[in-house]
JSON list of C-alpha atoms in Angstrom, two decimals:
[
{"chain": "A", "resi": 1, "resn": "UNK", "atom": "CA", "xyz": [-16.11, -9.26, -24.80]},
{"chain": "A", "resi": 2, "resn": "UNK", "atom": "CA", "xyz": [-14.78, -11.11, -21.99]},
{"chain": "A", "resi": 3, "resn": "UNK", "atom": "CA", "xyz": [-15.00, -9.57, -18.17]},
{"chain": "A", "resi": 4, "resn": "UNK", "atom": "CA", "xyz": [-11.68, -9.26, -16.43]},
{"chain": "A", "resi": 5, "resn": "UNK", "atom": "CA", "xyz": [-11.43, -10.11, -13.46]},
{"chain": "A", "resi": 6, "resn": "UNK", "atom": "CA", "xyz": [-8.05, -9.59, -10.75]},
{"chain": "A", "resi": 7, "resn": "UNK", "atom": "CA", "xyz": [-8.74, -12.09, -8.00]},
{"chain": "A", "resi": 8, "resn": "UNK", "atom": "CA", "xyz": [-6.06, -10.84, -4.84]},
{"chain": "A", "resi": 9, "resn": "UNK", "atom": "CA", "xyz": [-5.81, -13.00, -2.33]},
{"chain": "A", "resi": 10, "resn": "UNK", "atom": "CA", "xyz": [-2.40, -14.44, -0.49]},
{"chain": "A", "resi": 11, "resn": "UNK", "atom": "CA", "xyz": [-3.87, -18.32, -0.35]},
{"chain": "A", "resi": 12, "resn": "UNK", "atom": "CA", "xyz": [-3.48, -20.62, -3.50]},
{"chain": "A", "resi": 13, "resn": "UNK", "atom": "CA", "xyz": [-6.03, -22.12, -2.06]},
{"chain": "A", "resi": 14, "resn": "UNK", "atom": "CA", "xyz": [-8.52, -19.47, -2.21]},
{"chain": "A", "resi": 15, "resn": "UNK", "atom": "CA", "xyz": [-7.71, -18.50, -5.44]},
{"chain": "A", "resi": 16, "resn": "UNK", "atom": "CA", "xyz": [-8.03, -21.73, -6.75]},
{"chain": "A", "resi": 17, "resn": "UNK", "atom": "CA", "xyz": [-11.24, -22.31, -5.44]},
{"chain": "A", "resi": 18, "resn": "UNK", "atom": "CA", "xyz": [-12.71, -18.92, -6.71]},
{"chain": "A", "resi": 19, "resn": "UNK", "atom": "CA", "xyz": [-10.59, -19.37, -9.88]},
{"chain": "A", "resi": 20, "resn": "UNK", "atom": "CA", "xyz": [-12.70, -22.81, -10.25]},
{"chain": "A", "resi": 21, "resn": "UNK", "atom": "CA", "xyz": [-16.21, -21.35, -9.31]},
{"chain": "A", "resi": 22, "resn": "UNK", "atom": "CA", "xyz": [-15.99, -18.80, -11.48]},
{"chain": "A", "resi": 23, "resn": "UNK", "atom": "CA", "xyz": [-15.14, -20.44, -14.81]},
{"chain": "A", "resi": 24, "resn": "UNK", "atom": "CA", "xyz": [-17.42, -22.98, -14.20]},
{"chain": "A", "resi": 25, "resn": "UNK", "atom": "CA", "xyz": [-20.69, -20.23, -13.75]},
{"chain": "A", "resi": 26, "resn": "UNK", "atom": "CA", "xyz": [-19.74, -17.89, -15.77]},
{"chain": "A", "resi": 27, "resn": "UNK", "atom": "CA", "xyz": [-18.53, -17.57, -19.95]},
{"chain": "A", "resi": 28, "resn": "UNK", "atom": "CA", "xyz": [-16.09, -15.12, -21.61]},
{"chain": "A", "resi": 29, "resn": "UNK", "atom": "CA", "xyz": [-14.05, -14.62, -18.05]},
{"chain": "A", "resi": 30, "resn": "UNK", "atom": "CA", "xyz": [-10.42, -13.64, -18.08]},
{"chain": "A", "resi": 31, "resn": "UNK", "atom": "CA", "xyz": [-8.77, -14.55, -14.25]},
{"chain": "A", "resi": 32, "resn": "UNK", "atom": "CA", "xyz": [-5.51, -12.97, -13.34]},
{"chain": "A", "resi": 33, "resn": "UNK", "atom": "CA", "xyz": [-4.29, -13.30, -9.62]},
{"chain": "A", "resi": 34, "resn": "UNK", "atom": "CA", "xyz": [-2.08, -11.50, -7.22]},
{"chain": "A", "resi": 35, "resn": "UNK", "atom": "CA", "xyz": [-0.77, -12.37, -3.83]},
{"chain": "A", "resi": 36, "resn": "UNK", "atom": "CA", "xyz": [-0.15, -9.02, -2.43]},
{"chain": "A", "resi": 37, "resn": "UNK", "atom": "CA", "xyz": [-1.56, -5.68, -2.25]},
{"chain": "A", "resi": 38, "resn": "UNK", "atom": "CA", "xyz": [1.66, -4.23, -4.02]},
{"chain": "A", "resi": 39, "resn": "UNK", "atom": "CA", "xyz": [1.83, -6.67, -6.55]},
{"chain": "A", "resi": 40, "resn": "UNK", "atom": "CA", "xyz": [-1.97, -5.72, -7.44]},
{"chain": "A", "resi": 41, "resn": "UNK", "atom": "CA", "xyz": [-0.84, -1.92, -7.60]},
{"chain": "A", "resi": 42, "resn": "UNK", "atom": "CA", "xyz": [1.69, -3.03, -9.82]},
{"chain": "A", "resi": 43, "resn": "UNK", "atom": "CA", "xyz": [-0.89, -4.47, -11.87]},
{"chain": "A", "resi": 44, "resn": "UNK", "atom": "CA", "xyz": [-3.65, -1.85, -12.38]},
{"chain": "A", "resi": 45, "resn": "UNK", "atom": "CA", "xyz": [-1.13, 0.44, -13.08]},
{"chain": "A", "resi": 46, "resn": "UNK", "atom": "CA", "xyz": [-0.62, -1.57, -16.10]},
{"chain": "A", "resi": 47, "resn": "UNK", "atom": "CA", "xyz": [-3.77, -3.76, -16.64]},
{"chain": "A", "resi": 48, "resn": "UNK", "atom": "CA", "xyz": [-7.45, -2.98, -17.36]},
{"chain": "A", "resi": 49, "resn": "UNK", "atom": "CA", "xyz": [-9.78, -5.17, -15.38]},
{"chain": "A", "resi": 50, "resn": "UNK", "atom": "CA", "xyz": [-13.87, -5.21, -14.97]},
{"chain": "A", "resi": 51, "resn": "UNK", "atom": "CA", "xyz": [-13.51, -6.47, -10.98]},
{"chain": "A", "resi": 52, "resn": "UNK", "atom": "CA", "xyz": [-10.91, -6.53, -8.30]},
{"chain": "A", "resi": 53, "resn": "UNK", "atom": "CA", "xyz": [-12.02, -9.41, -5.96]},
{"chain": "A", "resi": 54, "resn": "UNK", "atom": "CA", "xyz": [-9.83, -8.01, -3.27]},
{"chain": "A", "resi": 55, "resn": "UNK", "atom": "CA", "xyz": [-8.75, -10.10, 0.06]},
{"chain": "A", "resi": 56, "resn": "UNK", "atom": "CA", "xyz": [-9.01, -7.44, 3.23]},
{"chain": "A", "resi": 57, "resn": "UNK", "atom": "CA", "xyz": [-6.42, -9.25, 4.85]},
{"chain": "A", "resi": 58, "resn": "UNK", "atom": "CA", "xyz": [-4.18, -8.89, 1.58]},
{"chain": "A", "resi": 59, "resn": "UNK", "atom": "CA", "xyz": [0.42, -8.61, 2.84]},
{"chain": "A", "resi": 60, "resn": "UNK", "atom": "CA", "xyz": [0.85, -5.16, 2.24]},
{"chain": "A", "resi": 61, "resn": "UNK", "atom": "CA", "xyz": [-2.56, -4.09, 2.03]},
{"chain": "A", "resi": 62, "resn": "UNK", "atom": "CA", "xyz": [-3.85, -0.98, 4.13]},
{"chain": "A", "resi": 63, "resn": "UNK", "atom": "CA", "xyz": [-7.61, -1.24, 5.02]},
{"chain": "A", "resi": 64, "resn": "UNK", "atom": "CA", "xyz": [-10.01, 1.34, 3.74]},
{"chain": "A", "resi": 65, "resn": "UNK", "atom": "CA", "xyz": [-6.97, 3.32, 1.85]},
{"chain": "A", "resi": 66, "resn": "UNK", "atom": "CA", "xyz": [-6.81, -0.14, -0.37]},
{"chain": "A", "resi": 67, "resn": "UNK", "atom": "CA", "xyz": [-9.90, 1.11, -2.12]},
{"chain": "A", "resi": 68, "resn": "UNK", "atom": "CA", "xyz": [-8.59, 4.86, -3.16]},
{"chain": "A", "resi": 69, "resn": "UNK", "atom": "CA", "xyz": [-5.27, 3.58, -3.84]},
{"chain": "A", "resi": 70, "resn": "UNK", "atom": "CA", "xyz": [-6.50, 1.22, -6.83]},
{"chain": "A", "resi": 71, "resn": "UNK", "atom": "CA", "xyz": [-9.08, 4.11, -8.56]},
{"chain": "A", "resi": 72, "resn": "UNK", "atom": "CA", "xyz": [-6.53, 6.39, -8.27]},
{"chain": "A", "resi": 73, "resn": "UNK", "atom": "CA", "xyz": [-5.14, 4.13, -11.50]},
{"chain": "A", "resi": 74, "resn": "UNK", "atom": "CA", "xyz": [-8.72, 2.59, -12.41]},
{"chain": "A", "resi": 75, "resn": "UNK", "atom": "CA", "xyz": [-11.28, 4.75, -11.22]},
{"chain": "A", "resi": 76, "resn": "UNK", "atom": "CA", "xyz": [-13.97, 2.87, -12.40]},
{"chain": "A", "resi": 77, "resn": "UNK", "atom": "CA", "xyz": [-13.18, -0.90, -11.27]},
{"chain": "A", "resi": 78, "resn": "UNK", "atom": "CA", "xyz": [-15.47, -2.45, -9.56]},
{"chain": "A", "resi": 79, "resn": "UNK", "atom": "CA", "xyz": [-14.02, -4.04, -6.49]},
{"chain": "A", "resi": 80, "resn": "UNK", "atom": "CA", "xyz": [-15.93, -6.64, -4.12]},
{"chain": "A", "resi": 81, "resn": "UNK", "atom": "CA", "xyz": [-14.28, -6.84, -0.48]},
{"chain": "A", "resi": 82, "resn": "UNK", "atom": "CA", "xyz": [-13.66, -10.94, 0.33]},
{"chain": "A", "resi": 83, "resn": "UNK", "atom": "CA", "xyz": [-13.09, -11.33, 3.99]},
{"chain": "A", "resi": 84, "resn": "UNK", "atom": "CA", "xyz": [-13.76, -14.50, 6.71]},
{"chain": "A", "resi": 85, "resn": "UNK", "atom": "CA", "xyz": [-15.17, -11.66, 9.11]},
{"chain": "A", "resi": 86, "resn": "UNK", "atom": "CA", "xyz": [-18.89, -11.57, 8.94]},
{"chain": "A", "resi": 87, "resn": "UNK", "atom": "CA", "xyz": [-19.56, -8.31, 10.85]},
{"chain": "A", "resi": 88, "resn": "UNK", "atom": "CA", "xyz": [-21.86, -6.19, 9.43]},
{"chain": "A", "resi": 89, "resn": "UNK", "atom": "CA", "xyz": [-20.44, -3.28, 10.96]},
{"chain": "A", "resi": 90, "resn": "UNK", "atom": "CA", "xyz": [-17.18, -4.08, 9.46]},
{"chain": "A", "resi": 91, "resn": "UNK", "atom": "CA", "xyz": [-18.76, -4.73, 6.09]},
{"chain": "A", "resi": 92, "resn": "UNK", "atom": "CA", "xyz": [-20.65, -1.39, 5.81]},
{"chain": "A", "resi": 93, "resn": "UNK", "atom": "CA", "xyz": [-17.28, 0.40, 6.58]},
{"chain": "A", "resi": 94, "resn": "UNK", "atom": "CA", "xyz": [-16.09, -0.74, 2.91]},
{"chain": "A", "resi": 95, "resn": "UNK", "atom": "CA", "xyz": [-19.10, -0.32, 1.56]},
{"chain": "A", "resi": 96, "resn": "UNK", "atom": "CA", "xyz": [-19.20, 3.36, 2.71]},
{"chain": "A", "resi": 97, "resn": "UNK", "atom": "CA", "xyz": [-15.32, 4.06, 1.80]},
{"chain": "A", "resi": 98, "resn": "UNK", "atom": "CA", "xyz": [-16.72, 2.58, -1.72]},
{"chain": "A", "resi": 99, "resn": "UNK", "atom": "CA", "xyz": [-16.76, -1.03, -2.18]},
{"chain": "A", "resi": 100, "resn": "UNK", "atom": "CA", "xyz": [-19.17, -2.38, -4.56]},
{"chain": "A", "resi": 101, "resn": "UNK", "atom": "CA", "xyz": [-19.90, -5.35, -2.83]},
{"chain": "A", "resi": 102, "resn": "UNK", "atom": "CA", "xyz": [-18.46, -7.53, 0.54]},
{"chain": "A", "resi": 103, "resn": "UNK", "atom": "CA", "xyz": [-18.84, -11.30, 0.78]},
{"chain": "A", "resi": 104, "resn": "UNK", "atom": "CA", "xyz": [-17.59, -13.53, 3.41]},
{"chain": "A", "resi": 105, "resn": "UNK", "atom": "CA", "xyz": [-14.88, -16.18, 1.93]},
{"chain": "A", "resi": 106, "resn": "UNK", "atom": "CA", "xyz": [-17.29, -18.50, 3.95]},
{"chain": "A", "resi": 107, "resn": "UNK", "atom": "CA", "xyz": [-20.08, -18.19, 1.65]},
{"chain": "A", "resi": 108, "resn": "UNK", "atom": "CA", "xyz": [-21.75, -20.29, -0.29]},
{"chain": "A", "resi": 109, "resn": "UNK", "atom": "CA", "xyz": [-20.71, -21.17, -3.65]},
{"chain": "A", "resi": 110, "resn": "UNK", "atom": "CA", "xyz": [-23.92, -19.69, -5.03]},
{"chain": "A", "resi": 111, "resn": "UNK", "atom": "CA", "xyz": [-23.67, -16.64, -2.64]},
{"chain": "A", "resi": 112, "resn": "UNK", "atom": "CA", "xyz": [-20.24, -16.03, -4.89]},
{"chain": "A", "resi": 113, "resn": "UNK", "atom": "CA", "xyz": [-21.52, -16.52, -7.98]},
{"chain": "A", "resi": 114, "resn": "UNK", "atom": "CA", "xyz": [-24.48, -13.97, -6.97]},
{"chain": "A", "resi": 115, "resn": "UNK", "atom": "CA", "xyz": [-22.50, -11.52, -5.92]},
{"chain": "A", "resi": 116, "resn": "UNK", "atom": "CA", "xyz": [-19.91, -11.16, -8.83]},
{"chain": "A", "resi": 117, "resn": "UNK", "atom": "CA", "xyz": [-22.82, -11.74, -11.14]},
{"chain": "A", "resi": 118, "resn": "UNK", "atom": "CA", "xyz": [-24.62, -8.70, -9.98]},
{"chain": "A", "resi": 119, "resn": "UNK", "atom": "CA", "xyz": [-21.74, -6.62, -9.39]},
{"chain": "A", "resi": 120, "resn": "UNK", "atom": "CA", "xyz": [-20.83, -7.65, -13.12]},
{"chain": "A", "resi": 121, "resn": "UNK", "atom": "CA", "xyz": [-23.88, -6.12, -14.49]},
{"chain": "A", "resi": 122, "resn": "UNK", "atom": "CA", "xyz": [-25.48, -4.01, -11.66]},
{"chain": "A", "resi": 123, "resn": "UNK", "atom": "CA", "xyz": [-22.17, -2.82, -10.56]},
{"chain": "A", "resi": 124, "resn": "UNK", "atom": "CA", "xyz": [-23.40, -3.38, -6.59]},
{"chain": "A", "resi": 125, "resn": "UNK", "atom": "CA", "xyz": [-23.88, -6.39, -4.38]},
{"chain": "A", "resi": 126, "resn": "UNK", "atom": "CA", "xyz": [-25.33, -5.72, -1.07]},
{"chain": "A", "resi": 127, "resn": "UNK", "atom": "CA", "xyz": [-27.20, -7.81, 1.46]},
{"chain": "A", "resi": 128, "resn": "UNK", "atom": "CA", "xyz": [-30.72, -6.83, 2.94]},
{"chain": "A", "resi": 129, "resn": "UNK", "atom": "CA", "xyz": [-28.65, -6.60, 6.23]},
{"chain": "A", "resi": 130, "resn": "UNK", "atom": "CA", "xyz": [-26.52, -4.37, 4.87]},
{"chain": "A", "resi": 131, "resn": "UNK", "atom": "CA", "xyz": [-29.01, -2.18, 3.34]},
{"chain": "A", "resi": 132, "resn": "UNK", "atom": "CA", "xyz": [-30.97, -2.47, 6.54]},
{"chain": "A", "resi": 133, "resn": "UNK", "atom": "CA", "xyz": [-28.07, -1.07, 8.50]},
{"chain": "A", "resi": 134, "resn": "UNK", "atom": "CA", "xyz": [-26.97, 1.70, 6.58]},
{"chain": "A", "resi": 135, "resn": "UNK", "atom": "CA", "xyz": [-30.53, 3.14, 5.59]},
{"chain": "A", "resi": 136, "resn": "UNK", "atom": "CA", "xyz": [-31.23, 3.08, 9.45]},
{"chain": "A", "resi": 137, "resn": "UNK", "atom": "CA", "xyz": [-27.96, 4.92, 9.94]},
{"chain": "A", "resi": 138, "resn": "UNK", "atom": "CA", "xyz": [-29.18, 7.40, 7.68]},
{"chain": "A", "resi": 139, "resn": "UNK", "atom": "CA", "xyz": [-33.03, 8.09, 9.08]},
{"chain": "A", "resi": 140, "resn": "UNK", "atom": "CA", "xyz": [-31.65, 8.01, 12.76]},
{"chain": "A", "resi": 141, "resn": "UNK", "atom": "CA", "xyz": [-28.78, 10.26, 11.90]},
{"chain": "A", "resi": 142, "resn": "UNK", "atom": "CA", "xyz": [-26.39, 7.78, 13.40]},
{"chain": "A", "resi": 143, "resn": "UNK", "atom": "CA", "xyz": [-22.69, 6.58, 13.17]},
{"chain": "A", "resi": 144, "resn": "UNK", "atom": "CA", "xyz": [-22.60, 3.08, 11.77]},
{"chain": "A", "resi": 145, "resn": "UNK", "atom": "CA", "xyz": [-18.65, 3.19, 13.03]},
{"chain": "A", "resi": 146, "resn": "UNK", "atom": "CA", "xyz": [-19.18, 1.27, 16.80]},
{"chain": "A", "resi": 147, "resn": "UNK", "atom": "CA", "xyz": [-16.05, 4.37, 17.64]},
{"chain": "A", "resi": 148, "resn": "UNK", "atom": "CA", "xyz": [-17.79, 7.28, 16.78]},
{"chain": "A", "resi": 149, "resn": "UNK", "atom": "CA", "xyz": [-19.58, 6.73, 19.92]},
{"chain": "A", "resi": 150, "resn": "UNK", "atom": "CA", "xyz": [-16.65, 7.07, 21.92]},
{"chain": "A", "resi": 151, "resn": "UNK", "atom": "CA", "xyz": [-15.95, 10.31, 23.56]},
{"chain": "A", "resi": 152, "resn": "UNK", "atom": "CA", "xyz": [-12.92, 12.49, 22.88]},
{"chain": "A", "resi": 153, "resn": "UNK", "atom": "CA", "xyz": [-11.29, 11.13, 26.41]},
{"chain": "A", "resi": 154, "resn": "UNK", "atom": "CA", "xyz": [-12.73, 7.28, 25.66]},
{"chain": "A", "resi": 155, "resn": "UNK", "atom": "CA", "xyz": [-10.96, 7.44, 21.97]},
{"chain": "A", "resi": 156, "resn": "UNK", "atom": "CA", "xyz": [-7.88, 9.00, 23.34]},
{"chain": "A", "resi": 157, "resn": "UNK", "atom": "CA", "xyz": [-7.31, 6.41, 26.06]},
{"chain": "A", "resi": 158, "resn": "UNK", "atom": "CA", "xyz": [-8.17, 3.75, 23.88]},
{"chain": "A", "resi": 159, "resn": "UNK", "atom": "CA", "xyz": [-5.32, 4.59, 21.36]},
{"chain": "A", "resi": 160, "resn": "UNK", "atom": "CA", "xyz": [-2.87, 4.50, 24.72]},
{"chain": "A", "resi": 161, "resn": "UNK", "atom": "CA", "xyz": [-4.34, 1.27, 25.62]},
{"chain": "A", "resi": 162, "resn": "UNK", "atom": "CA", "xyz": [-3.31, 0.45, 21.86]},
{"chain": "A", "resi": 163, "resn": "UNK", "atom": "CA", "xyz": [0.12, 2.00, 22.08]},
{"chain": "A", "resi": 164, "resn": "UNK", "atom": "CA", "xyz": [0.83, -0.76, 25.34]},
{"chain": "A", "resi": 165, "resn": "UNK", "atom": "CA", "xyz": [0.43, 1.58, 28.22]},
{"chain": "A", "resi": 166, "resn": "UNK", "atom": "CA", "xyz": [-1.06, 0.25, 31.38]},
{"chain": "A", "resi": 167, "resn": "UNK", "atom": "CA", "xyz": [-3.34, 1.83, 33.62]},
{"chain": "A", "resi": 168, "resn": "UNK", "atom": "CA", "xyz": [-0.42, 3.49, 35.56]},
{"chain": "A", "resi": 169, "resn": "UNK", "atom": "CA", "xyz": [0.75, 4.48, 32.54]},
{"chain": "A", "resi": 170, "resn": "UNK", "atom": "CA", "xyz": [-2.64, 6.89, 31.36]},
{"chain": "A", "resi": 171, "resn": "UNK", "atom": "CA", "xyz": [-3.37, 7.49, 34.47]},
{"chain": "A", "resi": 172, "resn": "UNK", "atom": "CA", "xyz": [0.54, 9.25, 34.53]},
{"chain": "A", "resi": 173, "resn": "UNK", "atom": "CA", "xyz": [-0.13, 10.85, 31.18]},
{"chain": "A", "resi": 174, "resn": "UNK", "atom": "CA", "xyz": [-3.23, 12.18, 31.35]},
{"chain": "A", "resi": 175, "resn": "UNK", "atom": "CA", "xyz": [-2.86, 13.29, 35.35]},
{"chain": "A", "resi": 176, "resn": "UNK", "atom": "CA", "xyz": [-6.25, 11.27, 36.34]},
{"chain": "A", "resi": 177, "resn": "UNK", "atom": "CA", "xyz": [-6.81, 8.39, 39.28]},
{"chain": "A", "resi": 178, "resn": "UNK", "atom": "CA", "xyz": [-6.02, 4.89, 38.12]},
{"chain": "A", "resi": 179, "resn": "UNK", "atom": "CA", "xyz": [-10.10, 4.41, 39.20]},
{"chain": "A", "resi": 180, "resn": "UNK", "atom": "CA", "xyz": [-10.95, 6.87, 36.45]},
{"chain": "A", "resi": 181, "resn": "UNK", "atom": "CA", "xyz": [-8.77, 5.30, 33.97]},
{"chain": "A", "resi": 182, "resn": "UNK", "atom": "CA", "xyz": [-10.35, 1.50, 34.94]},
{"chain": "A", "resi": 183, "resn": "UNK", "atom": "CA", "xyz": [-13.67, 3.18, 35.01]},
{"chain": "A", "resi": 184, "resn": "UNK", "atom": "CA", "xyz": [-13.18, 4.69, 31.12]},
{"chain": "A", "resi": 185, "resn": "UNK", "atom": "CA", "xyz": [-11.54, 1.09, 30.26]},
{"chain": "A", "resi": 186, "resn": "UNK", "atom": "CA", "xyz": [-14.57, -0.31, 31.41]},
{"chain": "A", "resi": 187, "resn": "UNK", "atom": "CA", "xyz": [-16.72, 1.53, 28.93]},
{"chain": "A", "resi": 188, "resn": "UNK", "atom": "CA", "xyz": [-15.20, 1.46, 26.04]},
{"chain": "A", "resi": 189, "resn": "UNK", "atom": "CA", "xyz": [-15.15, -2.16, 26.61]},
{"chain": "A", "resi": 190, "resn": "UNK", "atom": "CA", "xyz": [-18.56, -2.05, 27.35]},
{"chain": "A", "resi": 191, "resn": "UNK", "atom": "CA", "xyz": [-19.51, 0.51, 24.22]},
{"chain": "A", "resi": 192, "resn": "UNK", "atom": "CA", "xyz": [-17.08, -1.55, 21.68]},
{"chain": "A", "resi": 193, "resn": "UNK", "atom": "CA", "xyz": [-18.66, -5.27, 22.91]},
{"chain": "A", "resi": 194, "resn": "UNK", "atom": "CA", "xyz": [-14.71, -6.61, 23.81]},
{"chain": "A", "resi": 195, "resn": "UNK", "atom": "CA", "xyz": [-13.48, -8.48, 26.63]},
{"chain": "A", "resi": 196, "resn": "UNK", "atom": "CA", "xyz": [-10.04, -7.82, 26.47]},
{"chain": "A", "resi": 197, "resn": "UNK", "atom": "CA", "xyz": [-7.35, -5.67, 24.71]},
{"chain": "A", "resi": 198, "resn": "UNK", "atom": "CA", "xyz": [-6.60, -8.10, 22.01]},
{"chain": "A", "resi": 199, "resn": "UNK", "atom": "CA", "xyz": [-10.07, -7.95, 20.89]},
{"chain": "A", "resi": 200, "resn": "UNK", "atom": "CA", "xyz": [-9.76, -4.08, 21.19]},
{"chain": "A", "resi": 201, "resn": "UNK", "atom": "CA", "xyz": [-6.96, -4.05, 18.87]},
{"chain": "A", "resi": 202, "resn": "UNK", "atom": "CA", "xyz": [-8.97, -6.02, 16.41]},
{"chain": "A", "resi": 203, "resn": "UNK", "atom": "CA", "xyz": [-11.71, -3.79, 16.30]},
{"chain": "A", "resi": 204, "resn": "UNK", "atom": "CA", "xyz": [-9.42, -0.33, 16.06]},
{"chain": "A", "resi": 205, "resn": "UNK", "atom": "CA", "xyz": [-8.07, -2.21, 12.65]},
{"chain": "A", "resi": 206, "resn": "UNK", "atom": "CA", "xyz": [-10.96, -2.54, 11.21]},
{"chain": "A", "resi": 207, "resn": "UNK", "atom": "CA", "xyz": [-12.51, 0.12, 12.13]},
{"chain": "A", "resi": 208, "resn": "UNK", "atom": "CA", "xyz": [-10.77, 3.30, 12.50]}
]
């Protein structure tokens, strides 16, 4: 019987490509596409499939919540993140929330192939980084999630950094010297590895 497989992803070129790689390594596939995340909803409401190849990135799409949202039709899909971030820490969010795999769109064609194979008929892809990461999370009793190691006052001033207020602006809010809120900035900066709010912005989405 042939695997189905949803490939969502916004670019025709991506799906192209992947559409390509696939047929060519592997027999008995069924592609469909989609271009957004409600358009894939719309699908699995209606559709069986063996693997959601599902863009993070995806219009409409909503992070972490992507993943609940399609089992609540399909519970048992199997659904491989595709994203052009690399970050392990980003990765092993997905993973956690229940991803069966994450590959960078970057990969290798073989890498691909690999990972859809195994998911296929392992129903996991993971890389020894991966692994590495959230098995030392585990022993160490540790947060892989770079904000859990913010404090209550560090997360809370973060999400007014997030919301556009300036230092004048927190340090008005929260009744505190502008030094104190430049010294907090300063650490989750530090704590979060950014260099600027743009970058902290980033890292709330992908994170939090």
């Amino acid at each position: 019987m042939a695997n189905r497989i949803l490939l969502v992803d916004d670019h025709l070129v991506v799906r192209t490509g992947v559409s390509i790689i696939l047929e060519e390594n592997f027999k008995d596939l069924t592609i469909f596409t989609a271009k957004t995340f409600p358009e894939t909803i719309s699908f699995v409401k209606e559709n069986n499939v063996d693997l959601i190849i599902l863009d993070i990135n995806i219009p409409g799409g909503k992070n972490r919540e992507m993943i609940n949202d399609i089992r609540a039709f399909q519970p048992d899909v199997k659904i491989m993140m595709f994203s052009a971030n690399d970050d392990e820490d980003y990765a092993c969010q997905y993973i956690i929330a229940g991803a069966n795999g994450y590959v960078n769109k970057l990969s290798e064609e073989r890498v691909i192939v690999e990972a859809v194979d195994s998911i296929l008929t392992k129903g996991s892809y993971f890389t020894p980084e991966i692994i590495n990461k959230i098995v030392s999370a585990s022993v160490n009793k540790t947060s892989i999630n770079p904000l859990d190691n913010l404090s209550k006052r560090e997360f809370q001033i973060s999400e007014l950094l997030l919301s556009g207020d300036g230092n004048i602006e927190i340090a008005n809010k929260l009744n505190i010297q502008m030094s104190t809120v430049s010294t907090y900035k300063s650490r989750i900066f530090e704590k979060l590895n950014v260099k600027n709010l743009v970058e902290l912005i980033s890292v709330f989405k992908k994170l939090k």
